[in-house]
Amino acid sequence: MEITKQYEEIGKKFIEGQEDYFSKKIDQARVFIKNQLPDLKGKVILDVGCGHGKDIQTYEELGCESVYGIDSSKLMIEEAKKIVKNPANLVVASMDDMPFEDGKFDILIGRFSIHYLKNLDKAYEEFNRVLKKGGILIFVAHHPFLGFMQSGAKNYHAKNIIKMNLYNNAVMIKFPYHTLKDYFSDTFFRNFVIHHLDEEKPENMEYKNQWNIPGFIAFKAVKR
């Protein structure tokens, strides 16, 4: 199954699994994002890879002017439209080819979405295009070192597909492996300046692993 189409099949189980899993556990990725948000009054936000819209609800409650969302899955967009205030702001689209005008957004947020892309640089160019000058990126992605160990590859640069079971093995997801340089490429630094960089804390790991490697890498950056 195509990486970008997998949620058409697993979407319902993914939503159910996530809701159940985090009813008993704090979602540290969401905590990172919330801690990095500025005052949202008057701000226009884009949730990049918005899934079923749960995060959009949070941003709406925090008082922003408006929230938009994109996701490559039609199923997930349809589910998100059921719970957000402005369903017309949600569209099926890829983050490396977005249907928005230049300089539309103050903040772009992505929680475990960017690593589904093969080419991150194309997305970084799009993020730069749709962000206002001084606009903010806040992203959480699968940790490259964990991805390397999970892939079982002997070559750090081998472009393998990661397969990962989530939510007590309720659902399996697939996404391309990315190196640290893929995330923080020359294209990234040409367009953005990092203001904060973090990793999942070992004492609060969502999924323990035998190498004790953080599950995610997280960053806040500002458009140059």
CSV table of N, CA and C in Angstrom, one decimal, residues 43-115:
chain,number,residue,atom,x,y,z
A,43,LYS,N,-3.9,35.2,15.2
A,43,LYS,CA,-3.1,34.4,14.4
A,43,LYS,C,-3.9,33.4,13.5
A,44,VAL,N,-3.3,33.1,12.3
A,44,VAL,CA,-3.9,32.2,11.4
A,44,VAL,C,-2.9,31.0,11.4
A,45,ILE,N,-3.5,29.8,11.7
A,45,ILE,CA,-2.7,28.6,11.8
A,45,ILE,C,-3.0,27.6,10.8
A,46,LEU,N,-2.0,26.8,10.3
A,46,LEU,CA,-2.2,25.7,9.5
A,46,LEU,C,-1.7,24.4,10.2
A,47,ASP,N,-2.5,23.4,10.4
A,47,ASP,CA,-2.1,22.2,10.9
A,47,ASP,C,-1.8,21.3,9.7
A,48,VAL,N,-0.5,21.0,9.6
A,48,VAL,CA,0.0,20.2,8.4
A,48,VAL,C,0.0,18.7,8.7
A,49,GLY,N,-0.9,18.0,8.1
A,49,GLY,CA,-1.1,16.6,8.4
A,49,GLY,C,-2.0,16.5,9.6
A,50,CYS,N,-3.2,17.1,9.5
A,50,CYS,CA,-4.1,17.4,10.7
A,50,CYS,C,-4.8,16.1,11.2
A,51,GLY,N,-4.7,15.0,10.4
A,51,GLY,CA,-5.4,13.8,10.9
A,51,GLY,C,-6.9,14.0,11.1
A,52,HIS,N,-7.4,13.5,12.2
A,52,HIS,CA,-8.8,13.6,12.5
A,52,HIS,C,-9.3,14.8,13.3
A,53,GLY,N,-8.4,15.8,13.3
A,53,GLY,CA,-8.8,17.2,13.8
A,53,GLY,C,-8.7,17.4,15.3
A,54,LYS,N,-8.2,16.5,16.1
A,54,LYS,CA,-8.1,16.7,17.5
A,54,LYS,C,-7.3,17.9,17.9
A,55,ASP,N,-6.1,18.0,17.2
A,55,ASP,CA,-5.2,19.1,17.5
A,55,ASP,C,-5.8,20.5,17.1
A,56,ILE,N,-6.5,20.5,16.0
A,56,ILE,CA,-7.2,21.7,15.5
A,56,ILE,C,-8.2,22.2,16.6
A,57,GLN,N,-8.9,21.3,17.3
A,57,GLN,CA,-9.8,21.7,18.3
A,57,GLN,C,-9.0,22.5,19.4
A,58,THR,N,-7.9,22.0,19.8
A,58,THR,CA,-7.0,22.6,20.8
A,58,THR,C,-6.7,24.0,20.4
A,59,TYR,N,-6.2,24.2,19.2
A,59,TYR,CA,-5.8,25.5,18.7
A,59,TYR,C,-7.0,26.5,18.6
A,60,GLU,N,-8.1,26.0,18.3
A,60,GLU,CA,-9.4,26.8,18.3
A,60,GLU,C,-9.7,27.3,19.7
A,61,GLU,N,-9.5,26.4,20.6
A,61,GLU,CA,-9.8,26.8,22.0
A,61,GLU,C,-8.8,27.8,22.6
A,62,LEU,N,-7.6,27.8,22.0
A,62,LEU,CA,-6.6,28.8,22.5
A,62,LEU,C,-6.8,30.2,21.9
A,63,GLY,N,-7.8,30.4,21.1
A,63,GLY,CA,-8.1,31.8,20.8
A,63,GLY,C,-7.5,32.3,19.5
A,64,CYS,N,-7.1,31.5,18.6
A,64,CYS,CA,-6.5,32.0,17.4
A,64,CYS,C,-7.6,32.6,16.5
A,65,GLU,N,-7.3,33.3,15.5
A,65,GLU,CA,-8.3,33.9,14.5
A,65,GLU,C,-8.9,32.8,13.7
A,66,SER,N,-8.1,31.9,13.2
A,66,SER,CA,-8.6,30.8,12.4
A,66,SER,C,-7.6,29.7,12.3
A,67,VAL,N,-8.1,28.5,12.1
A,67,VAL,CA,-7.2,27.3,11.9
A,67,VAL,C,-7.6,26.6,10.6
A,68,TYR,N,-6.6,26.3,9.8
A,68,TYR,CA,-6.8,25.5,8.6
A,68,TYR,C,-6.1,24.1,8.8
A,69,GLY,N,-6.5,23.2,8.0
A,69,GLY,CA,-5.8,21.9,8.1
A,69,GLY,C,-5.7,21.2,6.8
A,70,ILE,N,-4.6,20.5,6.5
A,70,ILE,CA,-4.5,19.6,5.4
A,70,ILE,C,-4.1,18.2,5.8
A,71,ASP,N,-4.5,17.3,5.0
A,71,ASP,CA,-4.1,15.9,5.2
A,71,ASP,C,-4.2,15.2,3.9
A,72,SER,N,-3.3,14.2,3.6
A,72,SER,CA,-3.4,13.5,2.4
A,72,SER,C,-4.5,12.4,2.3
A,73,SER,N,-5.1,12.2,3.5
A,73,SER,CA,-6.2,11.2,3.6
A,73,SER,C,-7.5,11.8,3.6
A,74,LYS,N,-8.3,11.4,2.6
A,74,LYS,CA,-9.7,11.9,2.5
A,74,LYS,C,-10.5,11.5,3.8
A,75,LEU,N,-10.3,10.2,4.2
A,75,LEU,CA,-11.0,9.7,5.4
A,75,LEU,C,-10.7,10.5,6.6
A,76,MET,N,-9.4,10.9,6.8
A,76,MET,CA,-9.1,11.7,8.0
A,76,MET,C,-9.7,13.1,7.9
A,77,ILE,N,-9.7,13.7,6.8
A,77,ILE,CA,-10.3,15.0,6.6
A,77,ILE,C,-11.8,14.9,6.9
A,78,GLU,N,-12.4,13.9,6.4
A,78,GLU,CA,-13.9,13.8,6.7
A,78,GLU,C,-14.2,13.6,8.2
A,79,GLU,N,-13.3,12.9,8.9
A,79,GLU,CA,-13.5,12.7,10.3
A,79,GLU,C,-13.2,14.0,11.0
A,80,ALA,N,-12.2,14.8,10.6
A,80,ALA,CA,-11.9,16.1,11.2
A,80,ALA,C,-13.0,17.1,11.0
A,81,LYS,N,-13.6,17.1,9.9
A,81,LYS,CA,-14.7,18.0,9.6
A,81,LYS,C,-15.9,17.8,10.6
A,82,LYS,N,-16.0,16.7,11.2
A,82,LYS,CA,-17.1,16.4,12.1
A,82,LYS,C,-16.9,17.1,13.5
A,83,ILE,N,-15.7,17.5,13.8
A,83,ILE,CA,-15.4,18.0,15.1
A,83,ILE,C,-14.9,19.5,15.2
A,84,VAL,N,-14.4,20.0,14.1
A,84,VAL,CA,-13.8,21.4,14.1
A,84,VAL,C,-14.9,22.4,13.9
A,85,LYS,N,-14.6,23.7,14.2
A,85,LYS,CA,-15.5,24.8,14.1
A,85,LYS,C,-15.8,25.2,12.7
A,86,ASN,N,-14.7,25.1,11.9
A,86,ASN,CA,-14.8,25.6,10.5
A,86,ASN,C,-14.4,24.5,9.5
A,87,PRO,N,-15.3,23.5,9.2
A,87,PRO,CA,-14.9,22.4,8.4
A,87,PRO,C,-14.5,22.8,7.0
A,88,ALA,N,-14.9,24.0,6.5
A,88,ALA,CA,-14.6,24.4,5.2
A,88,ALA,C,-13.1,24.8,5.1
A,89,ASN,N,-12.4,24.9,6.2
A,89,ASN,CA,-11.0,25.2,6.2
A,89,ASN,C,-10.1,24.0,6.1
A,90,LEU,N,-10.7,22.8,6.0
A,90,LEU,CA,-9.9,21.6,5.9
A,90,LEU,C,-10.0,21.1,4.4
A,91,VAL,N,-8.8,20.7,3.9
A,91,VAL,CA,-8.7,20.2,2.5
A,91,VAL,C,-7.8,19.0,2.5
A,92,VAL,N,-8.1,18.1,1.5
A,92,VAL,CA,-7.2,17.0,1.2
A,92,VAL,C,-6.0,17.6,0.3
A,93,ALA,N,-4.8,17.5,0.8
A,93,ALA,CA,-3.7,18.0,0.0
A,93,ALA,C,-2.4,17.5,0.6
A,94,SER,N,-1.3,17.6,-0.1
A,94,SER,CA,0.0,17.2,0.4
A,94,SER,C,0.7,18.4,0.9
A,95,MET,N,1.5,18.2,1.9
A,95,MET,CA,2.3,19.3,2.5
A,95,MET,C,3.4,19.9,1.5
A,96,ASP,N,3.7,19.2,0.5
A,96,ASP,CA,4.7,19.7,-0.4
A,96,ASP,C,4.0,20.3,-1.7
A,97,ASP,N,2.7,20.4,-1.7
A,97,ASP,CA,2.0,21.1,-2.8
A,97,ASP,C,0.7,21.6,-2.2
A,98,MET,N,0.7,22.7,-1.6
A,98,MET,CA,-0.5,23.2,-0.8
A,98,MET,C,-1.3,24.2,-1.6
A,99,PRO,N,-2.6,24.2,-1.5
A,99,PRO,CA,-3.5,25.1,-2.2
A,99,PRO,C,-3.8,26.4,-1.5
A,100,PHE,N,-2.7,27.1,-1.1
A,100,PHE,CA,-2.9,28.3,-0.3
A,100,PHE,C,-2.0,29.4,-1.0
A,101,GLU,N,-2.4,30.6,-0.8
A,101,GLU,CA,-1.7,31.7,-1.4
A,101,GLU,C,-0.4,32.0,-0.6
A,102,ASP,N,0.5,32.7,-1.1
A,102,ASP,CA,1.8,33.1,-0.5
A,102,ASP,C,1.5,33.9,0.8
A,103,GLY,N,2.2,33.6,1.9
A,103,GLY,CA,2.2,34.4,3.1
A,103,GLY,C,0.9,34.4,3.8
A,104,LYS,N,0.1,33.3,3.8
A,104,LYS,CA,-1.2,33.3,4.4
A,104,LYS,C,-1.2,33.0,5.9
A,105,PHE,N,-0.1,32.3,6.3
A,105,PHE,CA,-0.2,31.8,7.7
A,105,PHE,C,0.9,32.4,8.6
A,106,ASP,N,0.5,32.5,9.9
A,106,ASP,CA,1.4,33.0,10.9
A,106,ASP,C,2.2,31.8,11.5
A,107,ILE,N,1.5,30.6,11.6
A,107,ILE,CA,2.1,29.5,12.3
A,107,ILE,C,1.8,28.2,11.5
A,108,LEU,N,2.8,27.3,11.3
A,108,LEU,CA,2.5,26.0,10.7
A,108,LEU,C,2.9,25.0,11.8
A,109,ILE,N,2.0,24.0,12.0
A,109,ILE,CA,2.3,23.0,13.1
A,109,ILE,C,2.1,21.6,12.5
A,110,GLY,N,3.0,20.7,12.8
A,110,GLY,CA,2.9,19.4,12.3
A,110,GLY,C,3.3,18.4,13.4
A,111,ARG,N,2.4,17.6,13.8
A,111,ARG,CA,2.7,16.6,14.8
A,111,ARG,C,2.7,15.2,14.2
A,112,PHE,N,3.9,14.6,14.0
A,112,PHE,CA,4.1,13.3,13.4
A,112,PHE,C,3.5,13.3,12.0
A,113,SER,N,3.9,14.2,11.2
A,113,SER,CA,3.3,14.2,9.8
A,113,SER,C,4.4,14.3,8.8
A,114,ILE,N,5.5,15.2,9.0
A,114,ILE,CA,6.4,15.5,8.0
A,114,ILE,C,7.2,14.2,7.6
A,115,HIS,N,7.4,13.3,8.5
A,115,HIS,CA,8.3,12.1,8.1
A,115,HIS,C,7.6,11.2,7.2
